CSV table of C-alpha atoms in Angstrom, one decimal:
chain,number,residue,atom,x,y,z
M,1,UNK,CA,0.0,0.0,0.0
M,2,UNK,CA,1.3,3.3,-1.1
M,3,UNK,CA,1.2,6.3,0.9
M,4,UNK,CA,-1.2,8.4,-1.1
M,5,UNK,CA,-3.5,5.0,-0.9
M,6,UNK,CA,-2.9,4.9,3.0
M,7,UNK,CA,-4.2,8.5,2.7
M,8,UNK,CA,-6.9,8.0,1.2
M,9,UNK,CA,-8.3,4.9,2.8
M,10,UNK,CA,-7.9,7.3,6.1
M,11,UNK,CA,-9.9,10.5,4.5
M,12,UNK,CA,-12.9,8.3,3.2
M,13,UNK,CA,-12.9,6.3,6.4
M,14,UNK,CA,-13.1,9.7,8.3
M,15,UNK,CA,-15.9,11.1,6.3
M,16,UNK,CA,-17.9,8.4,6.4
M,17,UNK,CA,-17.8,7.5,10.2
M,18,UNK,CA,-19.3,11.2,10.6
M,19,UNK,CA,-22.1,10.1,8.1
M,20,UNK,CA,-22.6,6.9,9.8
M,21,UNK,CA,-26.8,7.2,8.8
M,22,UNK,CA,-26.1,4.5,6.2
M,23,UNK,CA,-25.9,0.6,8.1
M,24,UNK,CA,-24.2,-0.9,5.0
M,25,UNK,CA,-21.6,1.9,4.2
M,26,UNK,CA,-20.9,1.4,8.6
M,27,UNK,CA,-20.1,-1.8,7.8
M,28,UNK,CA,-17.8,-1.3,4.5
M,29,UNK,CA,-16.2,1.5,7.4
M,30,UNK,CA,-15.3,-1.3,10.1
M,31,UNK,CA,-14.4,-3.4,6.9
M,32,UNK,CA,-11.8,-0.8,5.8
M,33,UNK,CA,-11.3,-0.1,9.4
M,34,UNK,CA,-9.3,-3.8,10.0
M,35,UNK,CA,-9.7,-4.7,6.6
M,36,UNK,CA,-7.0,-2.3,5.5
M,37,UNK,CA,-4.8,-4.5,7.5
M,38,UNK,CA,-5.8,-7.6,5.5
M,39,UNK,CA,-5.5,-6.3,1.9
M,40,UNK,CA,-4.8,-9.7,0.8
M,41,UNK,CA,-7.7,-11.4,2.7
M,42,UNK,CA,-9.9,-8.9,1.1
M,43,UNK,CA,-8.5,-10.0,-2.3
M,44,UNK,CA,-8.9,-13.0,-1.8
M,45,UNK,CA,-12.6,-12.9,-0.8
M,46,UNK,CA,-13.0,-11.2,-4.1
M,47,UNK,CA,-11.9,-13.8,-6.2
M,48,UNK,CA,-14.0,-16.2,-4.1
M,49,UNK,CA,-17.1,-14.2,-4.6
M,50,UNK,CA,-16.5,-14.3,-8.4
M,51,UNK,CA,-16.5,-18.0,-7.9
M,52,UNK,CA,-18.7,-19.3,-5.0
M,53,UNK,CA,-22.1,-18.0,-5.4
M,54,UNK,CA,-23.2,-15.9,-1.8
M,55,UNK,CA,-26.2,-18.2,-1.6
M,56,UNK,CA,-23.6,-21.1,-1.7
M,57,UNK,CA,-21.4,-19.5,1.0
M,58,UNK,CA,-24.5,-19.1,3.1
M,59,UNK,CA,-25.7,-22.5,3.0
M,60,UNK,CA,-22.0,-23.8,3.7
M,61,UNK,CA,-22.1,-21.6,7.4
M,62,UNK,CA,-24.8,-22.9,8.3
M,63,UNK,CA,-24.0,-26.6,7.5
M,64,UNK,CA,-20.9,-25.9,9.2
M,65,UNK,CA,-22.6,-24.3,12.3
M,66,UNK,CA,-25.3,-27.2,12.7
M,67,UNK,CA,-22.7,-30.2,12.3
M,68,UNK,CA,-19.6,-28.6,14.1
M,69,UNK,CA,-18.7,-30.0,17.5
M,70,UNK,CA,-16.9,-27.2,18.6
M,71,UNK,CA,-17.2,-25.4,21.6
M,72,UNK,CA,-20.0,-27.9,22.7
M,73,UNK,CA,-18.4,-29.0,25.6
M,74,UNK,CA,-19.6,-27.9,28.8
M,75,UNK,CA,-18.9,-28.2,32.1
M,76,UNK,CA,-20.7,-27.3,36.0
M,77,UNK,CA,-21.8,-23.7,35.4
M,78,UNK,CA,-21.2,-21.1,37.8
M,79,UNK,CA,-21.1,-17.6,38.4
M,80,UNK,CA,-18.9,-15.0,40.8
M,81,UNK,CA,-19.0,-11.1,40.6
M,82,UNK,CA,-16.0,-8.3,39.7
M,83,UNK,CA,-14.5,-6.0,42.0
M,84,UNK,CA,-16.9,-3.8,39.7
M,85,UNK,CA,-19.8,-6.1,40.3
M,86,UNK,CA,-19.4,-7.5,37.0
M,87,UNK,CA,-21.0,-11.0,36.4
M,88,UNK,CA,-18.2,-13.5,35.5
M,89,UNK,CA,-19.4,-16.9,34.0
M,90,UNK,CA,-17.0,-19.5,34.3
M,91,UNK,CA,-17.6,-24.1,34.1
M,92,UNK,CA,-15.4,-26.2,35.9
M,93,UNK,CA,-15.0,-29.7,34.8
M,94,UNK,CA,-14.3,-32.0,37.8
M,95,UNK,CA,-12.0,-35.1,37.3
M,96,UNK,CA,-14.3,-38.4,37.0
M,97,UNK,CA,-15.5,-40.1,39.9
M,98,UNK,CA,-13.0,-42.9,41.0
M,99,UNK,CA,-16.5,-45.4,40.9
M,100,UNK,CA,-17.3,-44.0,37.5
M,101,UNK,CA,-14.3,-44.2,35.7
M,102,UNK,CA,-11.8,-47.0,37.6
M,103,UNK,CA,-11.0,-48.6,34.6
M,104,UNK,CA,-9.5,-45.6,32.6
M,105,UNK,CA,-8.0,-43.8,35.4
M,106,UNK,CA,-6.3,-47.4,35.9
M,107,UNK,CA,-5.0,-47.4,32.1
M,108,UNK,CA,-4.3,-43.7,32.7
M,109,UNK,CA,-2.6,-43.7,35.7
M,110,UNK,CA,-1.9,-47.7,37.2
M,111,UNK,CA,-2.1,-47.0,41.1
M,112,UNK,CA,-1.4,-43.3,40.3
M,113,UNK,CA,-3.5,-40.3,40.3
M,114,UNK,CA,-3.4,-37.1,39.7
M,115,UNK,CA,-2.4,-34.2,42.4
M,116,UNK,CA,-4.9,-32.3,43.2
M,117,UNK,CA,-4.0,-29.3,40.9
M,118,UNK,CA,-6.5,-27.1,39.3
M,119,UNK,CA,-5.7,-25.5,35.3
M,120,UNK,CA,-7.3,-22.5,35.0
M,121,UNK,CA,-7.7,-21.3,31.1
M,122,UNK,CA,-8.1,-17.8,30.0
M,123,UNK,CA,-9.5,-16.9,26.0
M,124,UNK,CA,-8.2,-14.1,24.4
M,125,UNK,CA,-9.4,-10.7,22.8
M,126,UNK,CA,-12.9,-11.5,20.8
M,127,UNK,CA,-13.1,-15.0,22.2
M,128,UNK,CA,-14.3,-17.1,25.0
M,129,UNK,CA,-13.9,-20.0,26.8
M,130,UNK,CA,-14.8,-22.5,23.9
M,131,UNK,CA,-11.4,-20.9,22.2
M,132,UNK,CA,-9.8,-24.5,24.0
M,133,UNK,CA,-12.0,-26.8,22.8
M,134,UNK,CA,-9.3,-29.4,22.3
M,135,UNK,CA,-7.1,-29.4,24.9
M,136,UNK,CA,-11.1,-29.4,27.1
M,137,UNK,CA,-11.4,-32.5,25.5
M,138,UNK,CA,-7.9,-33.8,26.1
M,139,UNK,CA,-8.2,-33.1,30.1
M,140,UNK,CA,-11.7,-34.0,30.3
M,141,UNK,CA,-12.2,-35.6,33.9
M,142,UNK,CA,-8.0,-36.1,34.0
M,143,UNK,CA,-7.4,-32.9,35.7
M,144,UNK,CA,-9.8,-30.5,37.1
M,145,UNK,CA,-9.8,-27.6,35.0
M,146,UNK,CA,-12.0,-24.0,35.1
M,147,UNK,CA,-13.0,-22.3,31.9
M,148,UNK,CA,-14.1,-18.5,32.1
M,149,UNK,CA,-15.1,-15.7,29.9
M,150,UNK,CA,-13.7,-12.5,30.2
M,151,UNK,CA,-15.6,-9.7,30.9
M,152,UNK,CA,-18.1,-8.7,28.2
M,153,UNK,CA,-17.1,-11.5,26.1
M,154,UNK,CA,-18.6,-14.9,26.1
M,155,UNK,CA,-21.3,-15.5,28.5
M,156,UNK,CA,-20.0,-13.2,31.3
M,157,UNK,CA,-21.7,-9.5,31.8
M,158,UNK,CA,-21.0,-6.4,30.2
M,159,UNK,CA,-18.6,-4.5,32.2
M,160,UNK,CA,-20.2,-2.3,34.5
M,161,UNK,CA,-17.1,0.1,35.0
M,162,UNK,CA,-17.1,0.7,31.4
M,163,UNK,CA,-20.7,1.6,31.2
M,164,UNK,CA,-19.9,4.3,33.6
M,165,UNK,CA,-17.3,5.5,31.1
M,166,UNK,CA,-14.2,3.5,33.0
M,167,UNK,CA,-11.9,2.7,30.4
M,168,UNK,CA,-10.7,-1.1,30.2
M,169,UNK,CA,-7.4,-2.0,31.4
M,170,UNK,CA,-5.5,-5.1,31.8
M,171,UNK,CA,-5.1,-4.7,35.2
M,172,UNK,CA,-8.9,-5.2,35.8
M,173,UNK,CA,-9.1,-8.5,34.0
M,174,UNK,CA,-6.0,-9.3,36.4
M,175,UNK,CA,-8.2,-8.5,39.3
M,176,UNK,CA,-11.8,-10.8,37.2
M,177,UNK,CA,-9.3,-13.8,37.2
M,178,UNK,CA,-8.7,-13.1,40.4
M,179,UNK,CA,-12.3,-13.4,41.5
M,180,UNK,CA,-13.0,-16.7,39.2
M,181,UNK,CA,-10.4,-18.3,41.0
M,182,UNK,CA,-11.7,-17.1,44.3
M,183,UNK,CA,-15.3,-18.7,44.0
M,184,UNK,CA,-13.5,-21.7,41.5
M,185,UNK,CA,-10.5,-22.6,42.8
M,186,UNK,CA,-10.6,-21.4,46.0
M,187,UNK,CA,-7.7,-23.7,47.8
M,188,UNK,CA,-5.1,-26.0,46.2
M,189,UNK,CA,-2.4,-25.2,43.5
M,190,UNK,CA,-2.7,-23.9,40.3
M,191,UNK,CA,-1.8,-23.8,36.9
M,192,UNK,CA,-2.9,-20.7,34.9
M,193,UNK,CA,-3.1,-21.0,30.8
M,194,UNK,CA,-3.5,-18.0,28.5
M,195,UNK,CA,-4.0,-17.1,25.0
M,196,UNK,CA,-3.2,-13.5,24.0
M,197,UNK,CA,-5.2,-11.5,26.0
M,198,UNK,CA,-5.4,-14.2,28.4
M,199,UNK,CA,-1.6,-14.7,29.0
M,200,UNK,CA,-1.9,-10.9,29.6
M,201,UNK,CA,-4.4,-11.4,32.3
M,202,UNK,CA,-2.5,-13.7,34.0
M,203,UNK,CA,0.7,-11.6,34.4
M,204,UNK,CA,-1.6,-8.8,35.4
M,205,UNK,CA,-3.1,-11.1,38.1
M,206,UNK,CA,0.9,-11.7,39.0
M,207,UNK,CA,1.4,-8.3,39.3
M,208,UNK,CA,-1.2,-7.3,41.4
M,209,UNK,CA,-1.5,-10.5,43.4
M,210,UNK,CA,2.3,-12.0,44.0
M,211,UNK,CA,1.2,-13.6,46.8
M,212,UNK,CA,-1.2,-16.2,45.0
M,213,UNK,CA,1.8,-16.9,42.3
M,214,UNK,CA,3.9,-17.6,45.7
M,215,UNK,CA,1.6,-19.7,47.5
M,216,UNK,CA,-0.4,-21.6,45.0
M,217,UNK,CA,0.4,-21.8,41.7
M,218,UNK,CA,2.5,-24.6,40.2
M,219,UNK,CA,3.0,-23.5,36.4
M,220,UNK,CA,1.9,-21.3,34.1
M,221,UNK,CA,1.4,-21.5,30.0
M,222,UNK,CA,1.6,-18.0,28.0
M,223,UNK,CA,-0.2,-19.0,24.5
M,224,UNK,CA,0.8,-16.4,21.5
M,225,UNK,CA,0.9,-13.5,24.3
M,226,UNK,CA,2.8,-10.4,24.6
M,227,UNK,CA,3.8,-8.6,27.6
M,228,UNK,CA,4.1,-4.7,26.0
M,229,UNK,CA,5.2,-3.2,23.2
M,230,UNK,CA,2.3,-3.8,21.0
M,231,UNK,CA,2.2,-0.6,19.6
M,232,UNK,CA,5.3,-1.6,17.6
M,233,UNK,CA,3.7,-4.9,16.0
M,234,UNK,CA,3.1,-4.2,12.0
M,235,UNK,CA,0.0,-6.8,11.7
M,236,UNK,CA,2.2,-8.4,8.5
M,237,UNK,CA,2.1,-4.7,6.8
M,238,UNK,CA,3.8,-2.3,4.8
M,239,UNK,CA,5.0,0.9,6.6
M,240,UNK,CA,2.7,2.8,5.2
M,241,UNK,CA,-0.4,0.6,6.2
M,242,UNK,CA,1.0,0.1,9.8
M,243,UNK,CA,0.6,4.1,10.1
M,244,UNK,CA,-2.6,4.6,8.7
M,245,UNK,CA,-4.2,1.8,10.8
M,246,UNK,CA,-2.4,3.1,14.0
M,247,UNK,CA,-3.5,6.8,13.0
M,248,UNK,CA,-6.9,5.6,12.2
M,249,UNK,CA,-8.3,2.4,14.1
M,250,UNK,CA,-8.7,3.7,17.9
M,251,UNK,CA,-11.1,7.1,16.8
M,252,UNK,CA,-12.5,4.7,13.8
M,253,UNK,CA,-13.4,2.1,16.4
M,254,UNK,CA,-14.3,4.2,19.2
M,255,UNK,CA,-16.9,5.9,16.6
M,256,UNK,CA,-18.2,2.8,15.3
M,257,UNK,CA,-19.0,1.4,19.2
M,258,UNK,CA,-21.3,4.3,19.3
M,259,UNK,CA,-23.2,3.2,15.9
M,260,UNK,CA,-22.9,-0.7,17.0
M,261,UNK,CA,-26.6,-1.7,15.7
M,262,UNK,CA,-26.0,-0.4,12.8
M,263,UNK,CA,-22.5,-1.7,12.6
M,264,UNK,CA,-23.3,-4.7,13.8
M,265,UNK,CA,-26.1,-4.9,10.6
M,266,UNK,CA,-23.1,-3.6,8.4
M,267,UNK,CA,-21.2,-6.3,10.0
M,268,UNK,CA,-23.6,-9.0,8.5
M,269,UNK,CA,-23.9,-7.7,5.6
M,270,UNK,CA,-20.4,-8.0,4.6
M,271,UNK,CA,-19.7,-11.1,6.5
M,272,UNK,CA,-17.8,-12.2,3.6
M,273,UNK,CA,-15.1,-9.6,4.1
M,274,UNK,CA,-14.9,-10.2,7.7
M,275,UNK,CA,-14.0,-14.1,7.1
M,276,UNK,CA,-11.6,-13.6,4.8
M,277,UNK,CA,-9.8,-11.0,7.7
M,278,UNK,CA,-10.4,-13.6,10.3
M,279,UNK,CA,-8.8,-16.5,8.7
M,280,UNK,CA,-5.9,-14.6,7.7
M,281,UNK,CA,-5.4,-13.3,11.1
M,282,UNK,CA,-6.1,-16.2,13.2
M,283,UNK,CA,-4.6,-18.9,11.1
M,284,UNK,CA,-1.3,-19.5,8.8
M,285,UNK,CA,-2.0,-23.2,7.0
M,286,UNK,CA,-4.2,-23.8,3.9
M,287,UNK,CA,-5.4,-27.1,4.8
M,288,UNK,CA,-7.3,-25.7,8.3
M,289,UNK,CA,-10.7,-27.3,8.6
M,290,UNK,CA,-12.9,-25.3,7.3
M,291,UNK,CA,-15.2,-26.1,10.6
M,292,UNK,CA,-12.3,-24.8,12.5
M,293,UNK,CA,-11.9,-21.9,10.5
M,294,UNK,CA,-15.9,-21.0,11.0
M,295,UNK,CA,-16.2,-22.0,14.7
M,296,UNK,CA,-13.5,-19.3,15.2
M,297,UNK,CA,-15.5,-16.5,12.9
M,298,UNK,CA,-18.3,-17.5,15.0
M,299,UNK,CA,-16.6,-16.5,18.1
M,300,UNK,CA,-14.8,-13.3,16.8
M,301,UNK,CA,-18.5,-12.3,14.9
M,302,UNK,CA,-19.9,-12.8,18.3
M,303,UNK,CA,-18.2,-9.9,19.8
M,304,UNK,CA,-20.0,-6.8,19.4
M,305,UNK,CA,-18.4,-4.0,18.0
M,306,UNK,CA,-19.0,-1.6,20.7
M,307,UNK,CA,-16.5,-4.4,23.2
M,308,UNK,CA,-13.9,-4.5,20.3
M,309,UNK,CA,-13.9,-0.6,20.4
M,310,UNK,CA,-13.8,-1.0,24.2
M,311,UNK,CA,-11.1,-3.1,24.7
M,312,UNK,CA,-8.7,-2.1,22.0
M,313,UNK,CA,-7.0,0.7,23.5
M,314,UNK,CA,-6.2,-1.3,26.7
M,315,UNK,CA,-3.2,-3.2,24.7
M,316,UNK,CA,-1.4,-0.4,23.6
M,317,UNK,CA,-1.4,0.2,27.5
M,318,UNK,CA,0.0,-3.1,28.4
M,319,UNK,CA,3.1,-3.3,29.6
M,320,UNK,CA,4.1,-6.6,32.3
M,321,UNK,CA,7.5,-7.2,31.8
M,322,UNK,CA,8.2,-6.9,35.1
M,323,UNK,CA,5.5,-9.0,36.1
M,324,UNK,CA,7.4,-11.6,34.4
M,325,UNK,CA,9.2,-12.4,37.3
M,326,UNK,CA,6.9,-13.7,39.5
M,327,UNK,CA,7.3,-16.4,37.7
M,328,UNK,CA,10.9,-17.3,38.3
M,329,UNK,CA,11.3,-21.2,39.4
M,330,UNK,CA,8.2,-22.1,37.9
M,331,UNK,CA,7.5,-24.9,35.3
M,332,UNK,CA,6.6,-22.1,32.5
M,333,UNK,CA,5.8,-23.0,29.2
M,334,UNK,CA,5.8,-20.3,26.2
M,335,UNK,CA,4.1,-21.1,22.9
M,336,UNK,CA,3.5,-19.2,20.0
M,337,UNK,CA,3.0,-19.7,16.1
M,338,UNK,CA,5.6,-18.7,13.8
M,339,UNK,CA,3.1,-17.1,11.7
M,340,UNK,CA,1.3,-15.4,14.5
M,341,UNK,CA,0.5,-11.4,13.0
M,342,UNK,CA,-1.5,-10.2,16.1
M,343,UNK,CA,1.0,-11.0,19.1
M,344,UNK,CA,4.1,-12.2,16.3
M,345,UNK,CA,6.6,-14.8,18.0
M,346,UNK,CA,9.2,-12.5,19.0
M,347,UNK,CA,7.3,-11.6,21.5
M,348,UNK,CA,7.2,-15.1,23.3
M,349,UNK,CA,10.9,-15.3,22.7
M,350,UNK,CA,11.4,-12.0,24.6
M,351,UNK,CA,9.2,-13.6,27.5
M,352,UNK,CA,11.0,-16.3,27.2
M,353,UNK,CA,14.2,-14.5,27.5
M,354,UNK,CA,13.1,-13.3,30.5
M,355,UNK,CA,12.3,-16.7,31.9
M,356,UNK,CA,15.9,-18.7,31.3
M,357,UNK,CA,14.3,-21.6,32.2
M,358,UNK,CA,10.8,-21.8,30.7
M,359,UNK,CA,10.3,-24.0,27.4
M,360,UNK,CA,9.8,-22.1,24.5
M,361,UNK,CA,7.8,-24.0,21.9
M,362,UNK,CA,7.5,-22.0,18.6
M,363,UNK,CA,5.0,-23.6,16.3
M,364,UNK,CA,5.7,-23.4,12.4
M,365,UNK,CA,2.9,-23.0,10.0
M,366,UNK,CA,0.8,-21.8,13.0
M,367,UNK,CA,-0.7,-18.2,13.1
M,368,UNK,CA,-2.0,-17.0,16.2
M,369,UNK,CA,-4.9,-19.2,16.6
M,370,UNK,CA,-2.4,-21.9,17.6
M,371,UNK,CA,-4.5,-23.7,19.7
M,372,UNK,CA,-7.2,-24.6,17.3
M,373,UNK,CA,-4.6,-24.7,13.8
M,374,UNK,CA,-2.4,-27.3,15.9
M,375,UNK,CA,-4.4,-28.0,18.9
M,376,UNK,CA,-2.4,-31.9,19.2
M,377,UNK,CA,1.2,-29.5,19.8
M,378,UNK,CA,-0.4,-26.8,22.4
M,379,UNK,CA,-2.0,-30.4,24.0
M,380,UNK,CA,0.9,-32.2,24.2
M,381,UNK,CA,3.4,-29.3,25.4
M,382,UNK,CA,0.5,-28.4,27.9
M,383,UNK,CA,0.4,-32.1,28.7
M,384,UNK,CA,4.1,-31.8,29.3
M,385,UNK,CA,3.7,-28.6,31.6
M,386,UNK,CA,1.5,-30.6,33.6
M,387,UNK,CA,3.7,-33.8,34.2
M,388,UNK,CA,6.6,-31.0,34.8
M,389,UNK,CA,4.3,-29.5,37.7
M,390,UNK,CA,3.3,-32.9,39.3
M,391,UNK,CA,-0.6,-32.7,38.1
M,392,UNK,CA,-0.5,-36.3,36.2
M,393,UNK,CA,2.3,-38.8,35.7
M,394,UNK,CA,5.2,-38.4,33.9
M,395,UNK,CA,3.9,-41.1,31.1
M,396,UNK,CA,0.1,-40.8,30.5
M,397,UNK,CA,-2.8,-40.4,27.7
M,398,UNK,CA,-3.4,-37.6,26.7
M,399,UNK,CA,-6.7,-37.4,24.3
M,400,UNK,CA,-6.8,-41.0,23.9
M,401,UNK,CA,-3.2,-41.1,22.5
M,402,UNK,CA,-0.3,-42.6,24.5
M,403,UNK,CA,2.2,-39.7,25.1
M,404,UNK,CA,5.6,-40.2,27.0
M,405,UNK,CA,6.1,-36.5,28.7
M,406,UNK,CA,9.6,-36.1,29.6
């Protein structure tokens, strides 16, 4: 993208955001709003549209949406409140009853059973809890795990600070983990998982509450994360793109939350578009399942514009480096996807830098998705983080597949 075209994406973006009366031209605004990060996503839908009839595309969601297992798993519900008074949903899925399940825990285990560790998992930015669908499955009644959504996303509340016009920080979802674990996982140790925004809540849970890190928990997985300096990442653009999105995107965004029903009709309306950006954001293979590819749209669609718009200016913000050492002397593993163009693998490296003795797993052919594009690697590593911490043995199976875990 040339400058003068960087230009001129930002002056017809402007004008139209203050015209926002039309719902379809809203749309085409958030479209060019992130799409002008995904120029060759939005070529590609092009050609595809020239190809695939939209009645065809259509009726291919919604096989895909009626047959897809994903995110159907589901475990005890509960609910606990913010510091704000926020609802927080989380599910907790308990390991099987000894009397229930004797036989597998036998071929499992022999006369060994897991330590009485809870995994906590945190989702990232536009996700929710269903965002570890496989490596659910994997530890289903093996290890007692809690699965949460973070504020305004999922099945939780709306944030209640930020309808009072607080603005969104990392820190707060620090202090909403904080609360899950509390009415959760209230004793025993713990091992905290994180995607993206996730692996940020968790080191702003560290920074704010070292004590729990001390006491309690027993490892820690930071999934594609970052902790600061995402203002510098390029999203996979050309200089001149990178400035006009970082010029453009927090006022476009913030304007759009304020139009969201009509965005969100704009939104539909050019669903099309917004696939094409999702896949080429979220994964880095060709051969992804497609019902993989829409169970993640389906998340990210989910999200209303208004919580993107919230939540967006929080990450330039972020900045726990120095949380990182609360996490000295743990078992710490730090994954990312080579491909990743959201929180890009350098960024695990420099945590891992940081942490001498974590294992740093970087994923080829893996965007930043990497738990759903290669879910058996982030199962088996997380697997390996969990015989590391004494939660299961060190030779076990993992997903109904014998794994040695060294």
């Amino acid at each position: 993208m040339s400058e003068s075209s960087a230009e001129a994406v930002e002056a017809v973006t402007g004008a139209t955001v203050s015209a926002t009366g039309n719902w379809r031209m809203a749309g085409l605004v958030a479209g060019a709003a992130i799409g002008v990060v995904a120029a060759g996503a939005a070529a590609g839908v092009a050609i595809e549209r020239m190809t695939v009839g939209r009645s065809v595309r259509r009726k291919a969601r919604l096989a895909l949406d009626s047959s897809g297992p994903y995110g159907s798993l589901h475990g005890t519900p509960g609910k606990t409140r913010a510091d704000d008074g926020t609802e927080l949903y989380y599910e907790v899925d308990d390991i099987e009853p000894e009397s229930g399940a004797a036989s597998r825990r036998r071929r499992l285990f022999g006369r060994k059973t897991p330590a009485p560790v809870t995994v906590v998992f945190s989702h990232g930015y536009c996700l929710n809890q269903d965002s570890w669908h496989f490596q659910r499955a994997a530890l289903r009644g093996v290890v007692r795990t809690v699965h949460w959504d973070q504020r305004s996303h999922g099945r939780s509340g709306r944030g209640l600070a930020q309808a009072d016009g607080v603005p969104l920080s990392i820190d707060q979802l620090g202090r909403d983990l904080k609360a899950v674990i509390d009415a959760a996982a209230p004793e025993g140790p713990l091992v905290l998982v994180g995607h993206s925004m996730g692996g940020m809540t968790i080191m702003a849970l560290a920074d704010q509450f070292p004590e729990l890190i001390l006491d309690r928990v027993v490892g820690v997985a930071l999934v594609g994360t970052s902790s600061g300096r995402l203002g510098e990442v390029n999203f996979g653009l050309p200089l001149a793109g990178v400035n006009a999105v970082r010029r453009i995107l927090p006022g476009v965004l913030k304007a759009l939350g304020q139009q969201a029903e009509l965005v969100e009709k704009g939104r539909r309306a050019t669903a099309d578009l917004f696939a094409g950006i999702i896949k080429r954001y979220s994964f880095a293979g060709r051969d992804i399942d497609p019902a993989v590819v829409r169970f993640a749209e389906r998340m990210i669609e989910g999200t209303p514009i208004d919580v993107v718009a919230e939540f967006y200016p929080a990450f330039a913000d972020h900045d726990k480096t120095g949380a990182l050492e609360r996490f000295a002397g743990l078992p710490v593993l730090v994954l990312a996807g080579v491909q990743d163009l959201v929180t890009p693998s350098e960024h695990s490296e420099a945590i891992a830098g940081l942490l001498p003795e974590a294992e740093l797993v970087l994923v080829p052919d893996a965007g930043h998705l990497v738990m759903l594009e290669h879910p058996e690697v982030v199962t088996d590593r997380l697997a390996d983080l969990l015989a590391r911490t004494g939660t299961v043995p060190s030779t076990t199976t993992v997903g109904g597949c014998d794994t040695a875990l060294s």
